[in-house]
């Protein structure tokens, strides 16, 4: 066997001799016998190694054995006998670069899990055509300028807000981090005024907030004396806000209860030339209570729907009307038939003329239609003119305005305003910058975002848009999350344009808002029952989705 297998040693089968060879001290690396001293016979394979060297193959050399620990290092770094003889490093093989101009965006979206830009996918435009270095630079401007305001900048922002200072920023700010004017204006746009203020409670929104308030300390819930004190202070603040609104020193304010929300608007806002107030959602009981107090109001959405139905009925033929009856009409016919059957027994007795038939069908149908719109957007109520003052007194004296049980028991409604009023507390919207890396086909790219949370009122949104237009070089996008019960306030309640719009805007110049923001709020609403969901500015041109 030793004659047929080159390099075979019979002593390999003797463990004692193998261990004795390993215990020998390593000799000098220049000694040719060093290899045999380190490796036992049969593992050195000097014959095949010389043959491989003669063939021109590149082999890994034996480790040096000149030190005391050379034997241990050689034993741990010996060549793997099962490895190929050619141990030269292989050339690095990587993926070939994508150069196909028709590379579809679907592949990119599938690999990363997130789309690069939503509108590319919606418009079915290939990502290869839209993506460019200019777009990346415009979309990658950092929001670090909004972080860590200096004490002087923060104080200056407070002063500018309290003095209603109108700030005019340049169209393009080269380095926003060095612009003190921009940072002060950003601080100014985050301020709002609130009453009451309880630091341990989140007082907006109030509809559906029982779960967030539950378990929090509320010493007034079982103390009627404390509840009266809170309501007395709230009434003073509410009256102060209304007086500011009536004198055009406050553009608008909100009254947020646990059941509904009220928006008071000064004359000139929303296309109205007088003071208006809108309530939503409402119930039949609330509307009946307002009628009993002498408050004149209207249901604008119900009226619009009725006019639309009447117009359709006039233009449609009689056959279509008979075939396309709605469910309420069918129910009305059934109720009339039931009513006639219920009085048929009087005719059988012959006393139908002596007993007057009660006319309650019309009243019942009217009450049924009113109940069907309760808690729905169609239940919005519009109050105009002097009736808003009557509404003020009604809300102050309304016992059902405050919850009598539950986590919000005894807690007055929340008052939100863009300007200061008596008993109000200055509050700040919370702003936070986030920097993340998103994968692209060439690696990763930086994506910067600015998160602003809190009761963002319409004037704040417009002010922030003007700031970002200058700071982000006219390119940014924003996702908006609206408090759903207030989306209905975007409904247009004035069908005709006012003739003295310029005069009303001039009278509102002291209300504390920027002139451009004020001009935007005086226009007729066009969103209807919906609200802004997404807004994008590209090259100083703004687009939005509802």
CSV table of C-alpha atoms in Angstrom, one decimal, residues 158-485:
chain,number,residue,atom,x,y,z
A,158,UNK,CA,-43.1,85.0,21.2
A,159,UNK,CA,-42.8,88.8,20.9
A,160,UNK,CA,-43.6,88.7,17.2
A,161,UNK,CA,-46.7,86.6,17.9
A,162,UNK,CA,-48.0,88.8,20.7
A,163,UNK,CA,-47.4,92.0,18.6
A,164,UNK,CA,-48.8,90.4,15.4
A,165,UNK,CA,-45.6,91.2,13.5
A,166,UNK,CA,-45.9,90.4,9.8
A,167,UNK,CA,-42.8,88.6,8.6
A,168,UNK,CA,-41.8,88.7,4.9
A,169,UNK,CA,-39.2,86.0,4.0
A,170,UNK,CA,-37.3,85.8,0.8
A,171,UNK,CA,-38.4,83.3,-1.8
A,172,UNK,CA,-35.2,81.3,-1.5
A,173,UNK,CA,-33.1,81.1,1.7
A,174,UNK,CA,-29.6,79.8,0.8
A,175,UNK,CA,-28.7,78.5,4.3
A,176,UNK,CA,-31.8,78.1,6.5
A,177,UNK,CA,-29.7,77.1,9.5
A,178,UNK,CA,-28.1,80.6,9.6
A,179,UNK,CA,-31.4,82.5,9.1
A,180,UNK,CA,-32.5,83.9,12.4
A,181,UNK,CA,-35.5,85.5,10.8
A,182,UNK,CA,-36.7,82.1,9.6
A,183,UNK,CA,-36.3,80.4,12.9
A,184,UNK,CA,-38.1,83.2,14.8
A,185,UNK,CA,-41.0,83.1,12.3
A,186,UNK,CA,-41.2,79.3,12.7
A,187,UNK,CA,-41.5,79.8,16.5
A,188,UNK,CA,-44.2,82.4,15.9
A,189,UNK,CA,-46.3,80.0,13.7
A,190,UNK,CA,-46.4,77.3,16.4
A,191,UNK,CA,-48.2,79.3,19.0
A,192,UNK,CA,-51.9,78.9,19.9
A,193,UNK,CA,-54.1,79.8,22.9
A,194,UNK,CA,-56.0,77.4,25.1
A,195,UNK,CA,-58.5,77.4,27.9
A,196,UNK,CA,-58.7,75.6,30.3
A,197,UNK,CA,-55.2,74.3,30.7
A,198,UNK,CA,-54.5,71.2,32.8
A,199,UNK,CA,-51.0,69.9,32.1
A,200,UNK,CA,-51.8,66.3,32.9
A,201,UNK,CA,-54.8,66.2,30.5
A,202,UNK,CA,-55.0,66.3,26.7
A,203,UNK,CA,-57.8,68.7,26.1
A,204,UNK,CA,-58.0,68.4,22.3
A,205,UNK,CA,-59.8,66.6,20.8
A,206,UNK,CA,-62.7,66.2,23.2
A,207,UNK,CA,-64.9,63.9,21.1
A,208,UNK,CA,-64.0,60.3,21.8
A,209,UNK,CA,-61.3,61.3,24.3
A,210,UNK,CA,-62.7,59.3,27.2
A,211,UNK,CA,-60.1,56.6,26.8
A,212,UNK,CA,-57.2,59.0,27.0
A,213,UNK,CA,-58.6,60.9,29.9
A,214,UNK,CA,-59.7,57.9,31.9
A,215,UNK,CA,-57.6,57.2,35.0
A,216,UNK,CA,-56.2,60.7,35.2
A,217,UNK,CA,-56.7,62.8,38.3
A,218,UNK,CA,-59.9,64.9,38.1
A,219,UNK,CA,-60.7,66.4,41.6
A,220,UNK,CA,-63.7,68.3,40.2
A,221,UNK,CA,-65.7,65.3,39.1
A,222,UNK,CA,-67.3,64.9,42.5
A,223,UNK,CA,-67.0,68.4,43.7
A,224,UNK,CA,-69.9,70.7,42.6
A,225,UNK,CA,-68.3,73.8,44.1
A,226,UNK,CA,-65.1,73.3,42.1
A,227,UNK,CA,-67.2,72.6,38.9
A,228,UNK,CA,-69.0,75.9,39.4
A,229,UNK,CA,-65.7,77.8,39.7
A,230,UNK,CA,-64.4,76.2,36.5
A,231,UNK,CA,-67.5,77.0,34.6
A,232,UNK,CA,-67.5,80.6,35.9
A,233,UNK,CA,-64.0,81.1,34.6
A,234,UNK,CA,-64.8,79.4,31.4
A,235,UNK,CA,-67.8,81.7,30.8
A,236,UNK,CA,-65.6,84.7,31.3
A,237,UNK,CA,-63.1,83.4,28.7
A,238,UNK,CA,-65.9,82.5,26.3
A,239,UNK,CA,-67.4,85.9,26.5
A,240,UNK,CA,-64.0,87.6,26.0
A,241,UNK,CA,-63.4,85.6,22.9
A,242,UNK,CA,-66.8,86.5,21.4
A,243,UNK,CA,-66.3,90.2,22.1
A,244,UNK,CA,-62.9,90.0,20.3
A,245,UNK,CA,-64.6,88.2,17.4
A,246,UNK,CA,-67.4,90.7,17.1
A,247,UNK,CA,-65.0,93.7,17.0
A,248,UNK,CA,-62.9,91.9,14.3
A,249,UNK,CA,-59.9,91.5,16.6
A,250,UNK,CA,-60.1,87.7,16.5
A,251,UNK,CA,-60.7,85.9,13.2
A,252,UNK,CA,-62.2,82.7,14.5
A,253,UNK,CA,-62.2,80.3,17.5
A,254,UNK,CA,-63.4,76.8,18.4
A,255,UNK,CA,-65.5,75.5,21.3
A,256,UNK,CA,-64.8,71.8,21.7
A,257,UNK,CA,-67.3,69.8,23.8
A,258,UNK,CA,-67.5,66.1,24.5
A,259,UNK,CA,-70.4,65.8,22.0
A,260,UNK,CA,-70.0,68.5,19.3
A,261,UNK,CA,-67.7,71.3,18.1
A,262,UNK,CA,-68.7,74.9,17.4
A,263,UNK,CA,-66.7,77.2,15.0
A,264,UNK,CA,-67.3,80.9,15.4
A,265,UNK,CA,-66.1,83.1,12.5
A,266,UNK,CA,-65.8,86.8,12.2
A,267,UNK,CA,-67.6,88.8,9.5
A,268,UNK,CA,-65.7,88.4,6.2
A,269,UNK,CA,-64.4,84.8,6.7
A,270,UNK,CA,-65.7,81.9,4.7
A,271,UNK,CA,-67.5,84.1,2.3
A,272,UNK,CA,-70.0,85.5,4.9
A,273,UNK,CA,-70.4,89.2,5.5
A,274,UNK,CA,-71.7,88.8,9.1
A,275,UNK,CA,-70.7,86.8,12.2
A,276,UNK,CA,-71.5,83.1,11.8
A,277,UNK,CA,-71.3,80.0,13.9
A,278,UNK,CA,-71.5,76.3,12.8
A,279,UNK,CA,-72.2,73.3,15.0
A,280,UNK,CA,-71.5,69.7,14.2
A,281,UNK,CA,-72.6,67.0,14.9
A,282,UNK,CA,-76.0,67.9,16.3
A,283,UNK,CA,-79.0,65.9,17.5
A,284,UNK,CA,-82.7,66.5,17.4
A,285,UNK,CA,-82.7,67.3,21.1
A,286,UNK,CA,-80.0,69.9,20.8
A,287,UNK,CA,-81.8,71.6,17.9
A,288,UNK,CA,-85.2,71.6,19.8
A,289,UNK,CA,-83.4,73.2,22.8
A,290,UNK,CA,-82.0,75.9,20.5
A,291,UNK,CA,-85.5,76.5,19.0
A,292,UNK,CA,-86.9,76.9,22.5
A,293,UNK,CA,-84.3,79.6,23.3
A,294,UNK,CA,-85.3,81.5,20.2
A,295,UNK,CA,-82.2,80.8,18.2
A,296,UNK,CA,-82.8,80.9,14.5
A,297,UNK,CA,-80.7,78.5,12.5
A,298,UNK,CA,-80.6,76.5,9.3
A,299,UNK,CA,-79.5,73.1,8.1
A,300,UNK,CA,-77.6,74.1,5.0
A,301,UNK,CA,-76.8,70.5,3.8
A,302,UNK,CA,-80.4,69.4,4.3
A,303,UNK,CA,-81.6,72.4,2.3
A,304,UNK,CA,-79.1,71.8,-0.5
A,305,UNK,CA,-80.1,68.1,-0.8
A,306,UNK,CA,-83.8,69.1,-0.9
A,307,UNK,CA,-83.2,71.5,-3.8
A,308,UNK,CA,-81.2,68.9,-5.6
A,309,UNK,CA,-84.0,66.4,-5.3
A,310,UNK,CA,-86.6,68.9,-6.4
A,311,UNK,CA,-84.6,69.8,-9.5
A,312,UNK,CA,-84.1,66.1,-10.5
A,313,UNK,CA,-87.9,65.4,-10.1
A,314,UNK,CA,-88.8,68.4,-12.4
A,315,UNK,CA,-86.5,67.2,-15.2
A,316,UNK,CA,-87.3,63.5,-15.0
A,317,UNK,CA,-90.3,61.8,-16.6
A,318,UNK,CA,-93.2,60.3,-14.7
A,319,UNK,CA,-92.3,56.7,-15.6
A,320,UNK,CA,-88.8,57.1,-14.2
A,321,UNK,CA,-90.3,58.5,-11.0
A,322,UNK,CA,-92.6,55.5,-10.6
A,323,UNK,CA,-89.8,53.0,-11.3
A,324,UNK,CA,-87.1,54.7,-9.2
A,325,UNK,CA,-88.9,55.4,-5.9
A,326,UNK,CA,-86.6,55.8,-3.0
A,327,UNK,CA,-86.9,53.8,0.2
A,328,UNK,CA,-88.3,56.8,2.3
A,329,UNK,CA,-91.1,57.3,-0.3
A,330,UNK,CA,-92.0,53.7,-0.2
A,331,UNK,CA,-92.0,53.8,3.6
A,332,UNK,CA,-94.2,56.9,3.5
A,333,UNK,CA,-96.8,55.1,1.3
A,334,UNK,CA,-96.8,52.1,3.6
A,335,UNK,CA,-97.3,54.3,6.6
A,336,UNK,CA,-100.3,56.1,4.8
A,337,UNK,CA,-101.9,52.7,4.0
A,338,UNK,CA,-101.5,51.5,7.6
A,339,UNK,CA,-103.0,54.8,8.8
A,340,UNK,CA,-106.1,54.4,6.6
A,341,UNK,CA,-106.6,50.8,7.7
A,342,UNK,CA,-106.4,51.8,11.3
A,343,UNK,CA,-109.4,54.1,10.9
A,344,UNK,CA,-111.4,51.8,8.6
A,345,UNK,CA,-113.2,50.3,11.5
A,346,UNK,CA,-114.8,53.7,12.2
A,347,UNK,CA,-116.4,53.7,8.8
A,348,UNK,CA,-117.9,50.2,9.6
A,349,UNK,CA,-119.5,51.6,12.7
A,350,UNK,CA,-120.7,54.7,10.9
A,351,UNK,CA,-119.1,57.2,13.2
A,352,UNK,CA,-116.3,58.4,11.0
A,353,UNK,CA,-117.8,61.8,10.6
A,354,UNK,CA,-118.2,62.4,14.4
A,355,UNK,CA,-114.6,61.6,15.3
A,356,UNK,CA,-112.0,64.0,13.9
A,357,UNK,CA,-109.1,62.2,12.4
A,358,UNK,CA,-105.8,63.4,14.0
A,359,UNK,CA,-103.3,64.8,11.5
A,360,UNK,CA,-100.1,63.3,13.0
A,361,UNK,CA,-98.6,61.6,10.0
A,362,UNK,CA,-96.9,64.8,8.7
A,363,UNK,CA,-95.4,65.5,12.1
A,364,UNK,CA,-94.1,62.0,12.6
A,365,UNK,CA,-92.5,61.9,9.2
A,366,UNK,CA,-90.8,65.2,9.8
A,367,UNK,CA,-89.5,64.0,13.2
A,368,UNK,CA,-88.3,60.8,11.6
A,369,UNK,CA,-86.3,62.6,8.9
A,370,UNK,CA,-84.7,64.9,11.6
A,371,UNK,CA,-83.6,61.9,13.7
A,372,UNK,CA,-82.1,60.2,10.7
A,373,UNK,CA,-79.5,63.0,10.3
A,374,UNK,CA,-78.4,63.0,13.9
A,375,UNK,CA,-74.6,62.6,14.5
A,376,UNK,CA,-74.1,62.7,10.7
A,377,UNK,CA,-72.4,65.5,8.7
A,378,UNK,CA,-75.8,66.5,7.3
A,379,UNK,CA,-76.7,67.6,10.8
A,380,UNK,CA,-74.5,70.7,10.7
A,381,UNK,CA,-76.3,73.8,12.0
A,382,UNK,CA,-75.6,77.3,10.7
A,383,UNK,CA,-76.3,80.4,13.0
A,384,UNK,CA,-75.9,83.9,11.6
A,385,UNK,CA,-75.8,87.5,12.9
A,386,UNK,CA,-77.4,88.4,16.2
A,387,UNK,CA,-78.4,84.8,16.8
A,388,UNK,CA,-74.8,84.0,17.5
A,389,UNK,CA,-75.0,86.1,20.7
A,390,UNK,CA,-78.1,84.2,21.7
A,391,UNK,CA,-76.2,81.0,21.0
A,392,UNK,CA,-73.4,82.3,23.3
A,393,UNK,CA,-75.8,82.6,26.2
A,394,UNK,CA,-77.4,79.3,25.4
A,395,UNK,CA,-74.1,77.5,25.5
A,396,UNK,CA,-73.1,79.2,28.8
A,397,UNK,CA,-76.4,78.1,30.5
A,398,UNK,CA,-76.8,74.7,28.8
A,399,UNK,CA,-76.4,72.0,31.4
A,400,UNK,CA,-75.8,69.3,28.8
A,401,UNK,CA,-72.7,71.1,27.6
A,402,UNK,CA,-70.7,69.4,30.2
A,403,UNK,CA,-70.6,65.7,30.9
A,404,UNK,CA,-72.3,64.5,34.1
A,405,UNK,CA,-70.5,61.2,34.2
A,406,UNK,CA,-67.5,59.5,32.8
A,407,UNK,CA,-63.9,60.6,32.6
A,408,UNK,CA,-64.9,64.1,31.3
A,409,UNK,CA,-67.5,64.7,34.0
A,410,UNK,CA,-67.5,68.4,35.2
A,411,UNK,CA,-64.8,69.4,32.7
A,412,UNK,CA,-65.6,72.6,30.8
A,413,UNK,CA,-65.3,72.6,27.0
A,414,UNK,CA,-62.0,73.5,25.3
A,415,UNK,CA,-61.6,77.0,23.8
A,416,UNK,CA,-59.0,77.2,21.0
A,417,UNK,CA,-58.0,80.6,19.4
A,418,UNK,CA,-55.2,81.9,17.3
A,419,UNK,CA,-54.9,85.1,19.5
A,420,UNK,CA,-54.8,85.8,23.2
A,421,UNK,CA,-57.9,86.2,25.2
A,422,UNK,CA,-58.8,86.5,28.9
A,423,UNK,CA,-57.9,83.4,30.9
A,424,UNK,CA,-56.1,81.8,28.0
A,425,UNK,CA,-52.7,80.0,28.2
A,426,UNK,CA,-50.1,80.2,25.5
A,427,UNK,CA,-49.3,76.8,24.1
A,428,UNK,CA,-46.9,75.4,21.4
A,429,UNK,CA,-47.4,72.9,18.7
A,430,UNK,CA,-44.8,70.1,19.1
A,431,UNK,CA,-42.3,70.0,16.3
A,432,UNK,CA,-39.8,67.1,15.8
A,433,UNK,CA,-37.3,66.5,12.9
A,434,UNK,CA,-36.6,62.9,11.7
A,435,UNK,CA,-33.8,61.8,9.4
A,436,UNK,CA,-33.9,58.4,7.9
A,437,UNK,CA,-32.2,56.5,5.1
A,438,UNK,CA,-34.4,55.0,2.4
A,439,UNK,CA,-33.1,52.4,0.0
A,440,UNK,CA,-32.8,53.2,-3.7
A,441,UNK,CA,-31.3,51.0,-6.5
A,442,UNK,CA,-27.9,52.7,-6.1
A,443,UNK,CA,-27.7,52.3,-2.3
A,444,UNK,CA,-29.4,54.6,0.2
A,445,UNK,CA,-30.5,58.2,0.2
A,446,UNK,CA,-31.3,60.6,3.0
A,447,UNK,CA,-34.9,61.5,3.6
A,448,UNK,CA,-35.8,64.3,6.0
A,449,UNK,CA,-39.2,64.9,7.7
A,450,UNK,CA,-40.7,67.4,10.1
A,451,UNK,CA,-43.5,66.2,12.4
A,452,UNK,CA,-45.8,68.8,13.9
A,453,UNK,CA,-48.5,67.6,16.3
A,454,UNK,CA,-51.3,69.3,18.2
A,455,UNK,CA,-54.4,71.3,17.3
A,456,UNK,CA,-53.1,72.8,14.0
A,457,UNK,CA,-55.6,75.5,13.0
A,458,UNK,CA,-56.0,76.8,9.4
A,459,UNK,CA,-53.9,79.9,9.9
A,460,UNK,CA,-51.0,77.8,11.3
A,461,UNK,CA,-51.1,75.5,8.3
A,462,UNK,CA,-50.9,78.4,5.9
A,463,UNK,CA,-48.1,80.1,7.8
A,464,UNK,CA,-46.1,76.9,7.9
A,465,UNK,CA,-46.6,76.4,4.2
A,466,UNK,CA,-45.1,79.9,3.5
A,467,UNK,CA,-42.2,79.1,5.8
A,468,UNK,CA,-41.4,75.8,4.1
A,469,UNK,CA,-41.7,77.4,0.7
A,470,UNK,CA,-38.7,79.6,1.5
A,471,UNK,CA,-36.7,77.2,3.6
A,472,UNK,CA,-37.0,74.1,1.4
A,473,UNK,CA,-36.4,75.9,-1.9
A,474,UNK,CA,-40.0,75.5,-3.1
A,475,UNK,CA,-40.1,71.7,-2.9
A,476,UNK,CA,-41.7,69.6,-0.2
A,477,UNK,CA,-44.6,67.4,0.6
A,478,UNK,CA,-46.9,67.1,3.6
A,479,UNK,CA,-49.4,64.5,4.9
A,480,UNK,CA,-52.2,65.9,7.0
A,481,UNK,CA,-54.4,64.1,9.6
A,482,UNK,CA,-57.6,65.9,10.3
A,483,UNK,CA,-59.9,65.6,13.2
A,484,UNK,CA,-62.8,64.0,11.3
A,485,UNK,CA,-65.7,65.7,13.2
